[in-house]
Amino acid sequence: MIISNSKNVKDINDINEFIERLRRNEEIAHKFFEIEVSILSITNFKDLFERLLTEIRDKFEIPYVWISLIGENDVVHFIRDLASSEVLRQRLNIIEKETLLKLVADNTKPLIFNEDLSHFYRLFPPHEKYLIKSVAIAPITLNHEIIGSLNLGDPSSTRYCPGMDTTLLERLTVKISSCLSNVAAHEKLRLAASHDHLTGLLNRRVMESILEREFKRALRYESPLSLVLLDLDGFKTINDRYGHDVGDEVLRYVGKHFATLSRETDVVARFAGDEFVIILPSTTLSEAHKKAERLKTFLQKNPLMLDRITIPVTFSYGIAMTQDPGIHDPASLLKWADEMLYEDKRRKEKDGRVIQLER
């Protein structure tokens, strides 16, 4: 009788434990479902990654949640936008493709480790790698290709143990991949509407909108605003001699270096044809001249190399500043810069300084 009672108690305890386990699993599944619903309607990378990282951390009380991205993929093209987010500056790291694939191979299912994590340190946030004792690594794909991973880490070696059921985490990464495809399509449309298709720089329409905003800000805070209008020298000669494909390469080359040699606060845009505009907030006339001369010196020292052809690239420029006489709106700022540009071109023609191309 005593044995029977003990058995009944054990059976009841087993049932209660089973029910409690079901309840916890249901609760976990519901949290995953809430995250999936939350990210499905997002149409930009910044909000997608921010929402994903924040909700996983908060809902599951996971101390270390971050995303690793391979340096060459469609998502990384938008990293400059992502860098404006405090969350993503701390929780997004860029890694080499070889590094990630060496760790996960072609496996798209989540991987769990709690021993000898030193192999994964290049995947970890730099200042936290020694604090993490167990990790779940869930590969993220875009168009069926692995582009990164969602990573969950914990200071306890028992939080993530090999053999754990990763079905819900795997399902979440499938949803993330679907969202990435959707967001990539939206971002490409947005990029096409705001950027020049050839150089990747902002287009004239967007530049003019930004110029109007910066002009008002400069007046409000009584701070200098300079604008540089640049025009490539001898660009027609390049097109005539080498063809328009080479001309396009020149424009891409110049646009790339104008962007990379500029500050984050500068605005670089393709204005028209072989003309470019650089808006320089909080920049005086002399500082703007130094900026333009630095760009000119760089291009002089680094001609474009195409196959066996060396193409020197130079430009003329004009600068206008909000404090110049007669400047009362963005249009007059552009007009004055244009006049200064053609004054520079006239001086070059008078001095006989023309672009020399290889024969």
Short mmCIF file of C-alpha atoms in Angstrom, two decimals:
data_model
loop_
_atom_site.label_atom_id
_atom_site.label_comp_id
_atom_site.label_asym_id
_atom_site.label_seq_id
_atom_site.Cartn_x
_atom_site.Cartn_y
_atom_site.Cartn_z
CA MET A 1 0.00 0.00 0.00
CA ILE A 2 2.83 2.32 0.84
CA ILE A 3 4.59 1.38 -2.40
CA SER A 4 1.41 2.04 -4.32
CA ASN A 5 0.99 5.47 -2.78
CA SER A 6 4.61 6.31 -3.54
CA LYS A 7 4.11 5.24 -7.12
CA ASN A 8 1.00 7.39 -7.43
CA VAL A 9 2.83 10.41 -6.05
CA LYS A 10 5.68 9.82 -8.50
CA ASP A 11 3.22 9.51 -11.39
CA ILE A 12 1.51 12.74 -10.35
CA ASN A 13 4.88 14.50 -10.09
CA ASP A 14 5.87 13.22 -13.52
CA ILE A 15 2.59 14.46 -14.98
CA ASN A 16 2.98 17.86 -13.33
CA GLU A 17 6.55 18.10 -14.57
CA PHE A 18 5.44 17.16 -18.08
CA ILE A 19 2.65 19.77 -18.00
CA GLU A 20 5.10 22.42 -16.73
CA ARG A 21 7.55 21.55 -19.52
CA LEU A 22 4.74 21.87 -22.07
CA ARG A 23 3.78 25.22 -20.60
CA ARG A 24 7.37 26.51 -20.83
CA ASN A 25 7.73 25.25 -24.40
CA GLU A 26 4.46 26.91 -25.33
CA GLU A 27 5.62 30.15 -23.76
CA ILE A 28 8.93 30.01 -25.66
CA ALA A 29 7.14 29.24 -28.92
CA HIS A 30 4.80 32.19 -28.35
CA LYS A 31 7.77 34.53 -27.81
CA PHE A 32 9.37 33.34 -31.05
CA PHE A 33 6.04 33.88 -32.81
CA GLU A 34 5.82 37.43 -31.44
CA ILE A 35 9.29 38.22 -32.76
CA GLU A 36 8.42 36.79 -36.18
CA VAL A 37 5.26 38.90 -36.41
CA SER A 38 7.17 41.97 -35.22
CA ILE A 39 9.80 41.84 -37.98
CA LEU A 40 7.67 40.73 -40.94
CA SER A 41 6.42 44.19 -41.91
CA ILE A 42 9.75 46.05 -41.57
CA THR A 43 11.16 47.46 -44.83
CA ASN A 44 14.65 48.72 -43.89
CA PHE A 45 17.76 46.99 -42.53
CA LYS A 46 18.35 49.32 -39.61
CA ASP A 47 14.91 48.78 -38.06
CA LEU A 48 14.97 45.06 -38.87
CA PHE A 49 18.25 44.39 -37.09
CA GLU A 50 17.48 46.73 -34.19
CA ARG A 51 14.08 45.16 -33.56
CA LEU A 52 15.41 41.63 -33.89
CA LEU A 53 18.34 42.09 -31.51
CA THR A 54 16.36 44.03 -28.92
CA GLU A 55 13.38 41.69 -28.81
CA ILE A 56 15.45 38.52 -28.58
CA ARG A 57 17.50 40.01 -25.76
CA ASP A 58 14.47 41.27 -23.83
CA LYS A 59 12.04 38.41 -24.35
CA PHE A 60 14.53 35.64 -23.56
CA GLU A 61 16.80 37.57 -21.19
CA ILE A 62 19.87 36.71 -23.24
CA PRO A 63 22.83 38.93 -22.25
CA TYR A 64 24.72 38.66 -25.55
CA VAL A 65 22.82 38.88 -28.82
CA TRP A 66 24.61 40.07 -31.95
CA ILE A 67 24.74 39.68 -35.72
CA SER A 68 27.82 38.86 -37.79
CA LEU A 69 27.76 39.76 -41.49
CA ILE A 70 30.10 38.74 -44.29
CA GLY A 71 31.84 41.79 -45.71
CA GLU A 72 30.67 41.26 -49.29
CA ASN A 73 26.91 40.97 -49.72
CA ASP A 74 23.86 43.09 -50.59
CA VAL A 75 23.19 43.96 -46.94
CA VAL A 76 26.64 45.38 -46.25
CA HIS A 77 26.13 48.03 -48.96
CA PHE A 78 23.81 49.71 -46.45
CA ILE A 79 26.25 49.59 -43.52
CA ARG A 80 26.69 53.37 -43.54
CA ASP A 81 22.99 53.69 -42.67
CA LEU A 82 23.27 50.94 -40.06
CA ALA A 83 26.22 52.72 -38.42
CA SER A 84 23.89 55.52 -37.28
CA SER A 85 22.33 53.11 -34.79
CA GLU A 86 23.88 52.85 -31.33
CA VAL A 87 22.50 49.31 -30.98
CA LEU A 88 24.06 48.16 -34.23
CA ARG A 89 27.41 49.82 -33.58
CA GLN A 90 27.69 47.53 -30.56
CA ARG A 91 25.85 44.47 -31.88
CA LEU A 92 26.88 44.16 -35.53
CA ASN A 93 30.30 42.95 -36.63
CA ILE A 94 31.67 42.47 -40.13
CA ILE A 95 33.69 39.34 -40.83
CA GLU A 96 35.35 37.69 -43.80
CA LYS A 97 33.43 35.07 -45.74
CA GLU A 98 36.17 32.51 -45.24
CA THR A 99 36.03 33.00 -41.46
CA LEU A 100 32.31 32.31 -41.18
CA LEU A 101 32.19 29.42 -43.64
CA LYS A 102 35.12 27.79 -41.88
CA LEU A 103 33.02 27.76 -38.70
CA VAL A 104 29.62 26.77 -40.09
CA ALA A 105 30.60 25.18 -43.44
CA ASP A 106 27.44 24.97 -45.57
CA ASN A 107 25.29 24.17 -42.56
CA THR A 108 22.19 26.38 -42.40
CA LYS A 109 20.92 24.85 -39.16
CA PRO A 110 21.76 26.45 -35.78
CA LEU A 111 24.93 25.22 -34.11
CA ILE A 112 25.48 25.06 -30.35
CA PHE A 113 28.79 25.04 -28.51
CA ASN A 114 29.88 25.29 -24.88
CA GLU A 115 33.47 24.05 -25.02
CA ASP A 116 36.68 25.53 -26.45
CA LEU A 117 34.99 28.65 -27.84
CA SER A 118 38.32 30.21 -28.87
CA HIS A 119 37.67 28.95 -32.43
CA PHE A 120 34.70 31.35 -32.58
CA TYR A 121 36.35 34.46 -31.12
CA ARG A 122 36.52 36.19 -34.51
CA LEU A 123 32.75 35.90 -34.60
CA PHE A 124 32.28 37.41 -31.13
CA PRO A 125 31.95 41.09 -30.10
CA PRO A 126 35.58 42.19 -29.42
CA HIS A 127 35.17 43.15 -25.77
CA GLU A 128 32.94 40.26 -24.73
CA LYS A 129 34.50 37.14 -26.21
CA TYR A 130 36.05 36.01 -22.93
CA LEU A 131 32.77 36.44 -21.05
CA ILE A 132 30.76 34.06 -23.23
CA LYS A 133 30.83 30.41 -22.14
CA SER A 134 28.13 28.96 -24.40
CA VAL A 135 26.80 30.09 -27.76
CA ALA A 136 24.12 29.35 -30.34
CA ILE A 137 25.09 30.32 -33.90
CA ALA A 138 22.24 30.47 -36.39
CA PRO A 139 23.35 31.06 -40.02
CA ILE A 140 21.42 33.75 -41.92
CA THR A 141 20.87 33.38 -45.66
CA LEU A 142 19.91 35.74 -48.46
CA ASN A 143 18.84 34.24 -51.77
CA HIS A 144 19.89 30.80 -50.46
CA GLU A 145 23.46 31.96 -49.72
CA ILE A 146 24.88 32.29 -46.20
CA ILE A 147 25.64 35.98 -45.54
CA GLY A 148 26.06 35.99 -41.77
CA SER A 149 24.77 34.63 -38.49
CA LEU A 150 22.52 35.48 -35.58
CA ASN A 151 24.44 34.72 -32.41
CA LEU A 152 23.18 34.14 -28.86
CA GLY A 153 25.74 33.99 -26.05
CA ASP A 154 25.62 33.42 -22.30
CA PRO A 155 28.15 33.50 -19.43
CA SER A 156 26.83 30.11 -18.30
CA SER A 157 28.20 27.02 -20.05
CA THR A 158 24.86 25.25 -19.50
CA ARG A 159 22.61 27.82 -21.24
CA TYR A 160 23.36 26.37 -24.67
CA CYS A 161 24.34 22.70 -24.68
CA PRO A 162 24.91 20.44 -27.71
CA GLY A 163 21.84 18.29 -28.33
CA MET A 164 19.34 21.02 -27.43
CA ASP A 165 16.29 21.35 -29.68
CA THR A 166 16.91 24.28 -32.05
CA THR A 167 13.73 23.92 -34.13
CA LEU A 168 12.26 27.29 -33.07
CA LEU A 169 15.53 29.14 -33.58
CA GLU A 170 15.88 27.55 -37.02
CA ARG A 171 12.35 28.62 -37.91
CA LEU A 172 13.15 32.17 -36.80
CA THR A 173 16.21 32.32 -39.06
CA VAL A 174 14.06 31.18 -41.98
CA LYS A 175 11.72 34.12 -41.25
CA ILE A 176 14.74 36.44 -40.98
CA SER A 177 15.98 35.29 -44.39
CA SER A 178 12.54 35.97 -45.85
CA CYS A 179 12.52 39.43 -44.27
CA LEU A 180 16.00 40.14 -45.62
CA SER A 181 14.85 39.41 -49.17
CA ASN A 182 11.87 41.71 -48.71
CA VAL A 183 13.93 44.49 -47.14
CA ALA A 184 16.68 44.18 -49.79
CA ALA A 185 14.06 44.71 -52.51
CA HIS A 186 12.67 47.81 -50.72
CA GLU A 187 16.15 49.21 -50.06
CA LYS A 188 17.16 48.79 -53.70
CA LEU A 189 14.07 50.69 -54.81
CA ARG A 190 14.80 53.42 -52.27
CA LEU A 191 18.42 53.55 -53.38
CA ALA A 192 17.42 53.77 -57.04
CA ALA A 193 15.11 56.71 -56.26
CA SER A 194 17.70 58.66 -54.29
CA HIS A 195 21.06 57.68 -55.81
CA ASP A 196 22.76 57.98 -59.16
CA HIS A 197 22.76 54.53 -60.75
CA LEU A 198 26.27 54.85 -62.19
CA THR A 199 28.33 56.24 -59.29
CA GLY A 200 26.14 55.25 -56.34
CA LEU A 201 26.27 58.84 -55.09
CA LEU A 202 23.19 60.85 -54.18
CA ASN A 203 21.35 62.20 -57.21
CA ARG A 204 20.66 65.86 -57.94
CA ARG A 205 17.09 65.82 -56.65
CA VAL A 206 18.09 64.51 -53.24
CA MET A 207 21.15 66.78 -53.12
CA GLU A 208 18.99 69.86 -53.69
CA SER A 209 16.66 68.78 -50.89
CA ILE A 210 19.60 68.30 -48.50
CA LEU A 211 21.13 71.61 -49.58
CA GLU A 212 17.90 73.43 -48.72
CA ARG A 213 17.87 71.82 -45.27
CA GLU A 214 21.54 72.59 -44.62
CA PHE A 215 21.16 76.15 -45.88
CA LYS A 216 18.35 76.83 -43.39
CA ARG A 217 20.36 75.22 -40.60
CA ALA A 218 23.41 77.35 -41.40
CA LEU A 219 21.34 80.52 -41.23
CA ARG A 220 19.60 79.45 -38.01
CA TYR A 221 22.83 78.67 -36.17
CA GLU A 222 24.94 81.29 -37.98
CA SER A 223 27.44 78.64 -38.99
CA PRO A 224 29.33 78.55 -42.32
CA LEU A 225 28.12 76.31 -45.12
CA SER A 226 30.29 75.80 -48.19
CA LEU A 227 29.48 74.14 -51.49
CA VAL A 228 32.02 72.84 -54.00
CA LEU A 229 30.96 72.31 -57.62
CA LEU A 230 33.47 70.15 -59.54
CA ASP A 231 33.73 69.44 -63.25
CA LEU A 232 36.11 66.86 -64.77
CA ASP A 233 38.69 68.26 -67.18
CA GLY A 234 38.75 66.83 -70.70
CA PHE A 235 35.97 64.34 -70.05
CA LYS A 236 34.67 64.60 -73.62
CA THR A 237 38.18 63.78 -74.87
CA ILE A 238 38.20 60.65 -72.70
CA ASN A 239 34.85 59.54 -74.13
CA ASP A 240 35.93 60.28 -77.70
CA ARG A 241 39.27 58.50 -77.39
CA TYR A 242 38.40 55.49 -75.27
CA GLY A 243 34.63 55.18 -75.55
CA HIS A 244 31.77 55.77 -73.15
CA ASP A 245 32.40 52.57 -71.18
CA VAL A 246 35.76 53.98 -70.10
CA GLY A 247 34.09 57.33 -69.44
CA ASP A 248 31.67 55.56 -67.11
CA GLU A 249 34.61 53.93 -65.30
CA VAL A 250 36.14 57.37 -64.79
CA LEU A 251 32.91 58.68 -63.28
CA ARG A 252 32.65 55.66 -60.98
CA TYR A 253 36.30 56.03 -59.96
CA VAL A 254 35.95 59.71 -59.16
CA GLY A 255 32.64 59.25 -57.35
CA LYS A 256 34.09 56.48 -55.20
CA HIS A 257 37.06 58.55 -54.06
CA PHE A 258 35.06 61.72 -53.56
CA ALA A 259 32.89 59.71 -51.17
CA THR A 260 35.64 57.81 -49.34
CA LEU A 261 37.80 60.93 -48.86
CA SER A 262 34.93 62.92 -47.37
CA ARG A 263 33.74 63.28 -43.80
CA GLU A 264 30.53 61.62 -42.61
CA THR A 265 28.92 65.07 -42.38
CA ASP A 266 29.80 65.95 -45.98
CA VAL A 267 27.25 65.32 -48.73
CA VAL A 268 28.62 64.12 -52.06
CA ALA A 269 26.35 63.98 -55.11
CA ARG A 270 26.51 63.63 -58.86
CA PHE A 271 25.09 66.87 -60.20
CA ALA A 272 24.92 66.26 -63.96
CA GLY A 273 27.12 64.55 -66.54
CA ASP A 274 30.69 64.90 -65.27
CA GLU A 275 29.79 67.47 -62.61
CA PHE A 276 29.76 66.69 -58.88
CA VAL A 277 28.67 68.63 -55.81
CA ILE A 278 30.07 68.42 -52.30
CA ILE A 279 28.10 70.13 -49.53
CA LEU A 280 30.32 70.97 -46.56
CA PRO A 281 28.43 71.93 -43.37
CA SER A 282 30.31 74.04 -40.78
CA THR A 283 33.10 74.65 -43.28
CA THR A 284 34.67 77.99 -44.19
CA LEU A 285 35.78 79.04 -47.66
CA SER A 286 39.47 78.38 -46.96
CA GLU A 287 38.68 74.95 -45.47
CA ALA A 288 36.60 74.10 -48.55
CA HIS A 289 39.52 75.09 -50.82
CA LYS A 290 41.84 72.81 -48.85
CA LYS A 291 39.31 70.00 -49.22
CA ALA A 292 39.09 70.46 -53.00
CA GLU A 293 42.88 70.64 -53.34
CA ARG A 294 43.31 67.44 -51.32
CA LEU A 295 40.93 65.65 -53.68
CA LYS A 296 42.75 67.05 -56.69
CA THR A 297 46.15 65.99 -55.32
CA PHE A 298 44.87 62.48 -54.61
CA LEU A 299 43.60 62.03 -58.18
CA GLN A 300 46.83 63.43 -59.63
CA LYS A 301 48.86 60.91 -57.63
CA ASN A 302 46.44 58.06 -58.33
CA PRO A 303 45.41 58.00 -62.02
CA LEU A 304 42.83 55.47 -63.10
CA MET A 305 44.42 52.24 -64.34
CA LEU A 306 42.37 50.25 -66.85
CA ASP A 307 44.10 47.25 -68.37
CA ARG A 308 47.26 48.81 -69.81
CA ILE A 309 45.81 52.28 -70.05
CA THR A 310 46.65 55.02 -67.55
CA ILE A 311 44.03 57.76 -67.47
CA PRO A 312 44.96 60.92 -65.55
CA VAL A 313 41.93 62.52 -63.95
CA THR A 314 41.79 66.19 -63.03
CA PHE A 315 38.98 68.59 -62.33
CA SER A 316 38.14 72.25 -62.10
CA TYR A 317 36.07 73.55 -59.23
CA GLY A 318 34.20 76.51 -57.87
CA ILE A 319 33.30 77.22 -54.25
CA ALA A 320 30.55 79.29 -52.72
CA MET A 321 29.75 79.95 -49.07
CA THR A 322 26.66 81.23 -47.29
CA GLN A 323 28.61 84.32 -46.12
CA ASP A 324 29.44 85.37 -49.70
CA PRO A 325 27.78 88.60 -50.91
CA GLY A 326 24.54 88.02 -52.80
CA ILE A 327 23.92 84.55 -51.35
CA HIS A 328 20.36 84.47 -50.05
CA ASP A 329 19.10 80.99 -50.94
CA PRO A 330 20.38 77.56 -52.11
CA ALA A 331 19.91 78.48 -55.77
CA SER A 332 22.17 81.53 -55.48
CA LEU A 333 24.76 79.41 -53.64
CA LEU A 334 24.82 76.95 -56.54
CA LYS A 335 24.89 79.73 -59.12
CA TRP A 336 27.88 81.43 -57.49
CA ALA A 337 29.77 78.12 -57.25
CA ASP A 338 29.01 77.57 -60.96
CA GLU A 339 30.43 80.98 -61.83
CA MET A 340 33.57 80.26 -59.80
CA LEU A 341 33.90 76.89 -61.57
CA TYR A 342 33.89 78.45 -65.02
CA GLU A 343 36.30 81.11 -63.86
CA ASP A 344 38.67 78.27 -62.89
CA LYS A 345 38.18 76.65 -66.31
CA ARG A 346 38.87 79.94 -68.11
CA ARG A 347 42.11 80.35 -66.16
CA LYS A 348 43.22 76.84 -67.16
CA GLU A 349 42.43 77.46 -70.83
CA LYS A 350 44.34 80.73 -70.72
CA ASP A 351 47.33 79.06 -69.10
CA GLY A 352 47.16 76.13 -71.54
CA ARG A 353 46.65 73.56 -68.75
CA VAL A 354 44.78 70.75 -70.46
CA ILE A 355 44.50 67.04 -69.72
CA GLN A 356 47.11 64.85 -71.41
CA LEU A 357 46.02 61.33 -72.33
CA GLU A 358 48.10 58.30 -73.26
CA ARG A 359 48.24 57.53 -76.95
#
